[in-house]
Structure formats: C-alpha cells, structure tokens
XYZ file of C-alpha atoms in Angstrom:
520
model
C 240.614 0.483 248.928
C 239.871 3.044 251.618
C 240.609 5.888 249.176
C 238.331 4.432 246.499
C 235.501 3.955 249.009
C 235.941 7.531 250.230
C 235.692 8.840 246.674
C 232.574 6.696 246.092
C 230.880 8.031 249.210
C 231.771 11.609 248.335
C 230.314 11.128 244.871
C 227.182 9.557 246.383
C 226.742 12.557 248.648
C 227.088 14.943 245.724
C 224.512 12.994 243.723
C 221.998 12.394 246.510
C 222.059 15.731 248.314
C 220.100 17.712 245.666
C 217.460 14.984 245.636
C 216.962 15.165 249.384
C 216.981 18.947 249.602
C 213.743 20.906 249.509
C 213.542 24.479 248.264
C 210.921 27.204 248.479
C 210.588 28.944 245.123
C 206.933 29.933 245.100
C 205.478 32.614 247.389
C 202.186 34.527 247.029
C 201.244 37.375 249.300
C 198.477 39.783 250.325
C 199.605 42.417 252.841
C 197.573 44.414 255.329
C 198.389 47.731 253.576
C 197.391 46.386 250.126
C 200.888 46.959 248.772
C 200.643 43.352 247.632
C 197.328 41.855 246.552
C 197.614 38.140 245.814
C 201.036 38.905 244.341
C 203.808 36.521 243.398
C 206.928 37.403 245.400
C 209.088 34.478 244.316
C 212.655 34.882 245.634
C 215.521 35.405 243.188
C 217.268 32.435 244.761
C 215.591 29.525 246.531
C 215.000 29.335 250.269
C 216.622 26.059 251.290
C 215.703 23.611 254.010
C 218.980 23.016 255.844
C 220.295 21.471 259.040
C 218.255 22.964 261.906
C 219.590 25.841 263.967
C 217.929 28.036 266.600
C 214.213 28.543 266.074
C 212.791 31.900 265.040
C 210.426 34.167 266.936
C 207.789 31.785 265.603
C 208.414 28.173 264.674
C 206.117 26.345 262.248
C 206.369 22.561 262.569
C 204.928 20.473 259.725
C 203.781 16.938 260.546
C 203.114 15.297 257.201
C 202.469 12.003 258.969
C 199.172 13.418 260.246
C 196.707 13.495 257.341
C 193.147 14.784 257.475
C 190.453 15.617 254.901
C 191.062 16.241 251.227
C 189.950 19.685 250.082
C 187.292 19.918 247.375
C 187.930 23.600 246.657
C 186.948 27.230 247.155
C 184.431 29.534 245.530
C 181.098 31.312 245.986
C 177.485 31.324 244.804
C 176.477 32.160 241.251
C 173.138 33.761 242.084
C 171.004 35.272 239.342
C 172.430 38.643 240.394
C 176.021 37.430 240.121
C 175.387 35.973 236.681
C 173.542 39.114 235.538
C 176.352 41.425 236.640
C 179.012 39.289 234.973
C 176.908 38.990 231.814
C 176.502 42.780 231.746
C 180.268 43.126 232.105
C 180.729 40.763 229.164
C 178.484 42.989 227.028
C 180.129 46.250 228.101
C 183.767 45.217 228.249
C 184.476 41.682 227.086
C 188.195 42.057 227.833
C 187.508 42.886 231.477
C 185.047 40.003 231.667
C 187.669 37.549 230.466
C 190.224 39.037 232.862
C 187.845 38.593 235.808
C 187.066 34.987 234.957
C 190.706 34.096 234.306
C 191.913 35.714 237.532
C 189.244 33.992 239.602
C 188.989 30.560 238.033
C 192.035 29.531 235.993
C 193.642 26.483 237.657
C 196.750 26.489 235.459
C 199.891 25.777 237.444
C 201.950 28.952 237.832
C 199.198 31.235 236.498
C 198.422 34.599 238.064
C 195.037 33.239 239.128
C 193.224 31.864 242.169
C 191.902 28.662 240.621
C 188.517 28.890 242.360
C 186.581 25.791 241.417
C 183.528 25.301 243.658
C 180.298 27.096 242.693
C 176.965 26.927 244.463
C 173.952 27.578 242.195
C 170.371 28.226 243.391
C 167.547 26.067 242.072
C 164.924 28.678 241.249
C 164.793 32.156 242.768
C 166.762 33.390 245.772
C 166.959 36.762 247.505
C 169.244 37.809 244.628
C 166.859 37.267 241.699
C 164.833 39.669 239.572
C 161.579 37.994 240.637
C 160.068 34.881 242.150
C 160.146 31.687 240.104
C 160.607 27.955 240.494
C 161.277 25.440 237.748
C 157.602 24.433 237.756
C 155.107 27.052 238.849
C 151.988 25.251 237.587
C 149.771 24.554 240.581
C 149.392 20.864 241.398
C 151.679 19.660 238.593
C 152.873 16.563 240.435
C 153.721 14.880 237.119
C 156.040 17.830 236.372
C 154.927 17.983 232.757
C 155.555 21.736 232.970
C 158.992 21.462 234.585
C 161.409 23.626 232.624
C 165.085 24.023 233.446
C 165.077 27.102 231.208
C 163.050 28.996 233.790
C 166.578 29.636 235.052
C 167.716 32.886 233.404
C 169.765 32.172 230.280
C 172.623 34.320 231.537
C 173.139 31.929 234.466
C 173.939 29.113 232.065
C 175.937 31.412 229.779
C 178.214 32.663 232.553
C 178.493 29.211 234.121
C 179.562 27.852 230.728
C 182.226 30.561 230.449
C 183.511 29.715 233.921
C 183.525 26.046 233.008
C 185.670 26.873 229.959
C 188.252 28.441 232.282
C 188.298 25.591 234.780
C 187.495 22.019 233.789
C 187.790 21.050 237.466
C 184.634 23.011 238.301
C 182.375 21.545 240.988
C 178.706 22.606 240.864
C 176.632 22.387 244.049
C 172.886 22.957 243.593
C 170.675 24.248 246.404
C 167.045 25.462 246.502
C 165.955 28.467 248.544
C 162.376 27.192 248.438
C 160.160 24.544 246.865
C 157.595 25.822 244.344
C 155.000 27.953 246.125
C 152.136 25.560 245.365
C 153.853 22.877 247.440
C 153.897 25.079 250.562
C 151.472 26.103 253.287
C 152.273 29.766 252.562
C 151.216 29.393 248.913
C 154.370 31.273 247.900
C 158.104 30.699 247.759
C 158.467 33.382 250.426
C 158.374 31.834 253.900
C 156.301 28.934 255.142
C 156.855 25.168 255.065
C 156.524 22.281 252.633
C 153.169 20.487 252.809
C 153.702 16.915 253.962
C 151.864 15.391 250.974
C 154.509 16.803 248.608
C 157.618 15.258 250.200
C 157.967 12.595 247.488
C 157.048 15.010 244.707
C 159.621 17.490 245.887
C 162.348 14.827 245.739
C 161.349 14.240 242.106
C 161.526 18.009 241.468
C 165.082 18.074 242.823
C 166.040 15.066 240.686
C 164.719 16.875 237.628
C 166.779 19.945 238.566
C 169.941 17.805 238.625
C 168.982 16.233 235.308
C 168.245 19.676 233.891
C 171.691 20.997 234.748
C 173.255 17.821 233.371
C 171.326 18.326 230.116
C 172.814 21.814 229.856
C 176.311 20.334 230.039
C 176.956 20.904 233.742
C 177.818 17.774 235.722
C 176.470 18.215 239.244
C 178.866 17.529 242.109
C 176.399 17.895 244.983
C 172.877 18.993 245.858
C 171.558 20.296 249.160
C 167.946 19.777 250.191
C 167.206 23.274 251.537
C 169.098 26.498 252.109
C 168.862 27.549 255.785
C 165.997 25.231 256.788
C 165.543 26.913 260.173
C 164.797 30.304 258.626
C 161.514 31.658 257.265
C 161.168 35.164 255.839
C 158.064 36.478 254.072
C 160.136 38.818 251.858
C 162.188 36.260 249.906
C 162.361 32.536 249.104
C 162.773 30.581 252.336
C 161.289 27.406 253.782
C 161.189 25.955 257.270
C 162.070 22.282 257.240
C 162.494 19.939 260.198
C 165.313 17.365 260.249
C 162.686 14.651 259.752
C 161.184 16.279 256.647
C 164.603 17.066 255.192
C 165.671 13.498 255.900
C 162.636 12.060 254.127
C 163.301 14.218 251.073
C 166.998 13.346 251.122
C 166.317 9.622 251.346
C 163.851 9.739 248.459
C 166.222 11.868 246.384
C 169.157 9.550 247.061
C 167.148 6.608 245.753
C 166.029 8.556 242.684
C 169.567 9.693 241.874
C 170.864 6.143 242.195
C 168.077 4.802 239.983
C 168.837 7.400 237.290
C 172.586 6.806 236.895
C 173.438 9.763 239.147
C 174.897 7.886 242.096
C 178.004 10.104 242.068
C 175.967 13.205 242.998
C 176.383 13.909 246.701
C 173.336 14.753 248.830
C 174.186 17.356 251.473
C 172.105 18.280 254.505
C 171.536 21.224 256.835
C 173.095 24.273 255.010
C 172.720 26.523 258.035
C 174.645 28.215 260.828
C 177.258 26.911 263.235
C 175.098 27.609 266.300
C 172.850 24.548 265.941
C 175.569 22.175 264.711
C 174.967 19.928 267.722
C 171.254 19.493 267.040
C 169.794 19.717 263.520
C 172.555 18.028 261.447
C 173.197 15.459 264.184
C 169.503 14.521 264.276
C 169.497 14.380 260.482
C 172.434 11.976 260.302
C 171.192 9.852 263.207
C 167.937 9.094 261.402
C 168.821 9.438 257.707
C 172.600 9.192 257.530
C 172.613 6.646 254.715
C 171.174 9.244 252.345
C 173.577 12.081 253.117
C 177.223 12.643 252.253
C 177.459 15.186 255.049
C 176.393 18.655 256.186
C 177.043 22.239 255.096
C 177.542 25.228 257.393
C 177.101 29.018 257.228
C 178.838 31.691 259.293
C 176.032 33.946 260.530
C 175.646 32.547 264.061
C 177.776 30.442 266.367
C 181.450 29.446 266.254
C 183.386 27.575 263.605
C 184.536 25.250 266.383
C 181.033 23.809 266.438
C 181.908 21.971 263.219
C 183.936 19.695 265.509
C 180.751 18.643 267.314
C 179.329 17.333 264.076
C 182.657 15.811 263.000
C 183.129 14.012 266.318
C 179.600 12.599 266.115
C 180.027 11.498 262.494
C 183.727 11.391 261.580
C 183.028 9.618 258.293
C 180.664 12.351 257.076
C 181.850 15.299 254.983
C 181.671 18.911 256.117
C 181.250 21.785 253.671
C 181.430 25.471 254.477
C 179.164 27.079 251.893
C 178.168 30.649 252.780
C 179.344 33.852 254.423
C 178.799 37.438 253.280
C 180.844 40.553 253.849
C 179.216 43.830 254.851
C 179.738 46.896 252.663
C 181.732 49.547 254.489
C 183.539 47.231 256.915
C 187.295 47.390 257.495
C 189.454 45.688 254.877
C 192.180 44.203 257.066
C 189.877 43.367 259.989
C 187.708 41.385 257.599
C 190.671 39.481 256.211
C 191.815 38.554 259.719
C 188.348 37.205 260.524
C 188.039 35.319 257.251
C 191.408 33.625 257.617
C 190.936 32.800 261.300
C 187.400 31.445 260.927
C 187.040 30.364 257.312
C 190.046 29.824 255.057
C 192.247 28.422 257.808
C 189.619 27.934 260.545
C 186.862 26.008 258.770
C 189.397 23.682 257.141
C 191.096 23.216 260.511
C 187.663 22.088 261.732
C 187.277 19.510 258.951
C 185.556 21.421 256.152
C 186.300 20.180 252.648
C 185.160 23.359 250.888
C 185.112 27.102 251.481
C 182.571 29.413 249.841
C 181.443 33.009 250.186
C 178.021 34.352 249.142
C 177.690 36.287 245.845
C 180.413 36.051 243.239
C 179.490 39.460 241.825
C 177.217 42.455 242.507
C 177.308 46.227 242.105
C 178.843 48.695 244.556
C 175.720 48.654 246.728
C 175.420 44.871 246.800
C 172.550 44.969 244.308
C 170.391 44.089 242.463
C 168.297 42.134 244.956
C 164.830 40.621 244.831
C 162.388 43.570 244.969
C 161.063 44.066 248.476
C 163.439 41.674 250.196
C 164.785 42.423 253.665
C 167.821 40.223 252.990
C 171.241 41.885 253.212
C 169.675 44.976 254.723
C 171.505 48.031 256.008
C 174.675 48.785 254.034
C 174.317 45.631 251.923
C 176.323 42.459 251.299
C 179.629 42.697 249.492
C 180.543 40.134 246.759
C 183.906 38.723 245.717
C 184.039 41.197 242.835
C 182.237 44.519 242.395
C 181.123 45.140 238.811
C 180.445 48.754 237.851
C 178.045 50.060 235.211
C 180.921 51.563 233.194
C 182.482 48.148 232.610
C 185.116 48.438 235.328
C 185.494 46.098 238.296
C 187.315 45.686 241.590
C 188.035 42.670 243.766
C 187.134 42.859 247.443
C 188.535 41.540 250.707
C 186.311 38.492 250.287
C 188.391 37.425 247.283
C 192.046 37.923 248.227
C 192.331 35.703 251.322
C 190.286 33.006 249.586
C 192.653 33.200 246.616
C 195.590 32.700 248.969
C 193.967 29.574 250.406
C 192.896 28.202 247.031
C 196.415 28.567 245.637
C 197.650 26.129 248.275
C 195.372 23.240 247.306
C 194.680 23.419 243.548
C 196.175 20.487 241.632
C 199.808 20.699 240.598
C 199.052 18.516 237.577
C 196.179 19.131 235.124
C 194.408 15.918 236.130
C 195.988 15.583 239.546
C 194.369 15.543 242.983
C 193.553 18.548 245.155
C 195.428 19.207 248.380
C 194.914 17.367 251.648
C 195.211 18.961 255.086
C 198.150 17.761 257.158
C 199.374 18.392 260.684
C 200.948 21.691 261.697
C 201.740 23.462 264.962
C 203.248 26.843 265.786
C 205.674 27.506 268.639
C 208.235 30.143 269.510
C 208.107 33.239 271.684
C 205.474 34.917 269.485
C 203.969 31.862 267.870
C 200.557 33.375 268.635
C 201.217 35.938 265.885
C 200.768 33.342 263.138
C 197.731 31.319 262.016
C 198.811 28.448 259.782
C 197.183 25.797 257.611
C 199.289 23.079 255.969
C 198.530 20.842 252.982
C 200.050 18.186 250.753
C 199.066 17.825 247.113
C 199.564 14.492 245.399
C 200.804 14.031 241.856
C 199.537 12.276 238.763
C 202.637 10.079 238.762
C 203.921 8.311 241.860
C 207.460 9.169 240.789
C 206.849 12.923 241.068
C 207.619 14.848 244.234
C 204.649 15.937 246.325
C 203.855 19.615 246.846
C 203.780 20.817 250.459
C 202.141 24.187 251.042
C 201.383 26.417 253.975
C 198.975 29.339 254.264
C 200.185 31.743 256.934
C 198.460 34.782 258.394
C 200.631 37.145 260.403
C 198.184 39.230 262.422
C 200.809 40.849 264.634
C 199.501 44.366 263.968
C 199.198 45.587 267.591
C 195.729 46.845 266.684
C 194.541 46.729 270.300
C 197.237 49.127 271.481
C 197.466 51.603 268.661
C 198.884 50.360 265.384
C 202.321 48.874 264.826
C 202.425 46.006 262.286
C 205.464 43.824 262.842
C 206.932 41.116 260.600
C 207.686 37.798 262.261
C 210.995 36.001 261.744
C 209.994 32.363 261.417
C 211.551 28.942 261.102
C 209.732 26.196 259.203
C 210.490 22.644 260.389
C 209.954 19.777 257.943
C 211.296 16.226 258.230
C 214.159 17.232 260.478
C 215.223 20.148 258.247
C 214.640 23.862 258.674
C 213.938 26.850 256.436
C 213.695 30.498 257.426
C 211.258 33.142 256.257
C 210.100 36.496 257.618
C 206.346 36.889 257.243
C 204.991 40.436 256.838
C 201.648 41.334 258.386
C 199.198 39.842 255.926
C 198.606 36.458 254.327
C 201.344 34.429 252.661
C 201.100 31.173 250.742
C 204.297 29.289 249.958
C 205.237 25.788 248.927
C 208.045 23.373 248.280
C 208.362 19.893 246.829
C 209.526 16.741 248.549
C 209.355 13.012 247.911
C 206.664 11.006 249.605
C 207.780 9.237 252.748
C 207.512 5.928 250.887
C 209.929 7.210 248.250
C 212.299 8.352 250.983
C 212.146 4.861 252.461
C 212.940 3.319 249.074
C 215.988 5.515 248.702
C 214.344 7.775 246.108
C 215.230 5.398 243.271
C 212.197 6.441 241.260
C 211.537 9.957 242.554
C 212.066 12.917 240.277
C 212.305 16.577 241.153
C 209.537 18.851 239.830
C 209.982 21.504 237.231
C 210.466 24.926 238.784
C 207.947 27.525 237.647
C 209.145 31.099 237.824
C 206.587 33.900 237.584
C 207.654 37.310 236.410
C-alpha cells in the first residue's frame, strides 16, 4: 500500500509540476546604444521560475494581489499634419506606408509591432493644420445648418481608416483646440475666450462633431471639452476656459450624448499640465463631476506625481495622459530615460489609463505647421515617426519606449481585455538602477492562463560620472518562485503566463497552459 501511494504521489508530481511552473519565453528590448530597437530577443530555452535562492543585485517583487487601473492603451495625436505626411508617404511609397502602419498599430499577438491603439484627433484646426477652420465657420449659425464634418481634410479620414483597418481595437479621442471664431470674444480661433451666450450652442457643436465622426465609420471613445484651457495664444487655435465654463459645456454635452444614443462616449476634462492638477481639474470635478469621466494631463509643466493629487481627491475618476512632445536635436537615450520615468512607467504608476505623445508624424524639421504659429518654436517638435519627401521614414525616441510599454498591455486574445497595473517593488543592493511597471492581462476564457508582464528600464549608465553602462543581474519574485534575468542598459519588456489565483485555489482543474509564440 505504501509503495502504491508513493508511486501515485510521484506520478501526481510529474503531472502537476509543469502546470504550476511559469516560464519566460517572450522578451522585447530597446538598448541605450540602439543595437536593439524594439527587438525580440526570445531565449532559445525558457527562463524558469524555480525555488528561490539568493536575490540578485536588484530584486523585482511582483504582487499580483494588488490591482490598480486597467490600461486603455498608448498612441499619439493624428493632427492634420500627421495625416498629411502619412498620406504623402502612401502616395510616394505605398509599401513603406503599410510598413509604418503595421509596425505602429498591429495588435496581433506575437507580431513585430507595437499595437498602438489610442489616437487623439483635433476637432477643427490646431497648430498643425494648413489653415484655420472649424466645422461651422458661418457667423451666428446657432442652428448649425452649415455644420460640415467634411471641413476636416479628407486625408485625415483616409489615414484614420487605414489605421483602423490595422487595429480594430482603436480608441478615438476627439478634442477641440478652439470653438469656431464667431463664438469667441477674439472673433477668431486664435486666442480669446468663448462668449457666455454660446455655451449651450458649443455643446451642440461638439455633439455634432461626435456624430460626424460616427457617420464616417469611426466610433468615438472619448471627447475632451478644450485642449489646454489655461492657454491663449494669438498665433494658433487656443481658448481660455474657466472650470465653471468647461463644466457647463461638459454637463450640457453629457446630456446631449445620452439623449442621442451616445452614452458610451466618455467626456474628459482639463487636458492641461501637471502643475495645476490640484486646482483646475479638482474644481471641475467638485462642481460638475457627474458629467465627466475624468481628467487628462500634459507634460509641459509640473511633476507627474501631481496626478496623485487628483486621484486622491477623486479615486473613482479616470486619468488620461494625452500629450507630450519631444524636441528636435535632443539626446536619444536621455529622452528615453525621461519618457520611461515620467510617462510610460511614471504616468501609469500615478494612475493614468492611457499614454500619448503629440504628433504621430511630421517631417525632419517638425513641419508643416500652421503658418505664422509660434507653437513648437526653436528647433521644433519631434513626432513618433519622421516622414521624408523621398518616401523614406525613421522612427524616433518617442516611439520605441512607448512600443515597449504598449507591448506589455495589448490583449493576448483578439477580443480579450487590455492589461491592468499590479503591484511591484524593487529591492537589492542596486535596486535603484531599475524602474519597473507590472501588469496582468486577462483572457477571453477563464480557463486560460493570465499573462503577467513587466516593463523594466535599466538606467545604470553612470552618466553623471563619465559613462559606464552596466547590466544589472536581477531576480524576479512571483508567487513564492524566482526567475533570473540580466537587464542591459535600456528598456526590456518580458512576460510569462500563470493561472489566476482562483484557479490555483481550485487546484488548476480547468486551467490550460497558453500556446507559446516564438518569433524569429
């Protein structure tokens, strides 16, 4: 009897052990020296989680019991300029155009692609348009009989449709840079404020913009009331807007959306810098919170930590990070360190559900811009991808770290959920050398193993005392098991699969291991 029981237990161990073991097969990397640029470096044999031993120089501890916000995605703004440059690329070199869109937007599991899925689109002209226009420029047309969604350049819709064909998970976030000029005290889209008598009319204008995009085949995920409402500039579309005025517009718009079968469209407030996170968006939510899903932030002033002020005041409200621009001529690796620390790890760490840069595309000088604008002065603003007049292109430091972050949270399954931030801490003698974000991605079937991913920046480059980039030997702790990996200086995204804790508790009777995708 004892012998038979021993054989039974041995057999049980043999059967169960592979189910309980987790393995790292998938690794993507961008290194400081550009030797790897969002490159798959999958190991020839898996990295196993095993019985813990001594910790490494850094020790990453995953706490999947601590769950935070779900991530809506990553992307940038499809300005008129971005759409024009991509449309020109399509005309000059259609193969390169398709390559750019696939590399940026394809969400296919295992693809050599970033899976970007969140696009902000201006309503009317911005500082990156060929000229000033709104969707109804007829003075006093409060009935909006002259409203025309096709005032938007046709190439915006054409390129957006092509992007949509690459990624059916696309989220479109509309935002105006200014109301029509006839609604403003400046008489122009450039600078000034909305006249108080047009608050209700402007809400109707924004409703019609949503309906217009829907009629073109683009479901709208969210709409903001005003881009940078604390900024007025006489050289490009801008509009000062107090929290009270924005709140009135948002409340009216929320009612109109609900009454027109558009209750799923989120209304987002603020859309401005971190520095006034404790005032403007807090006042907005205090007085008009029922109308707003949450607030959006930009990077141009203040600290990303200020997102916590808003989150702590309104923990049930969503936070979106929607704009930051690179500067042409700045240092490649220094930029990536800042982006990861403040945006693609940092903003999510401070409760953002989305991460966006400014222009998707522009030329090598950050052009074309609105004639006469002072926006993006000096050396110019750099886009995710530079498109050249000869039909060539190059991706910039704004793209690669974002791609690394996006890869960690895009759905594993075609119709599955996006990733959710979970708890993580870093210890060890040089734990300071790593910045880490951790995520879990659910599955379409409850029987499938969950995907656990980490995005790790090793910034141990000794830049302040010369230059001596050093890899960091690291242990990764997960559910009482340990894996080892040495992170080069750069950004690394890796993942493994494991059953949900509920499946572990049930003895894994229904859990199945995922298919392993190898990328050559």
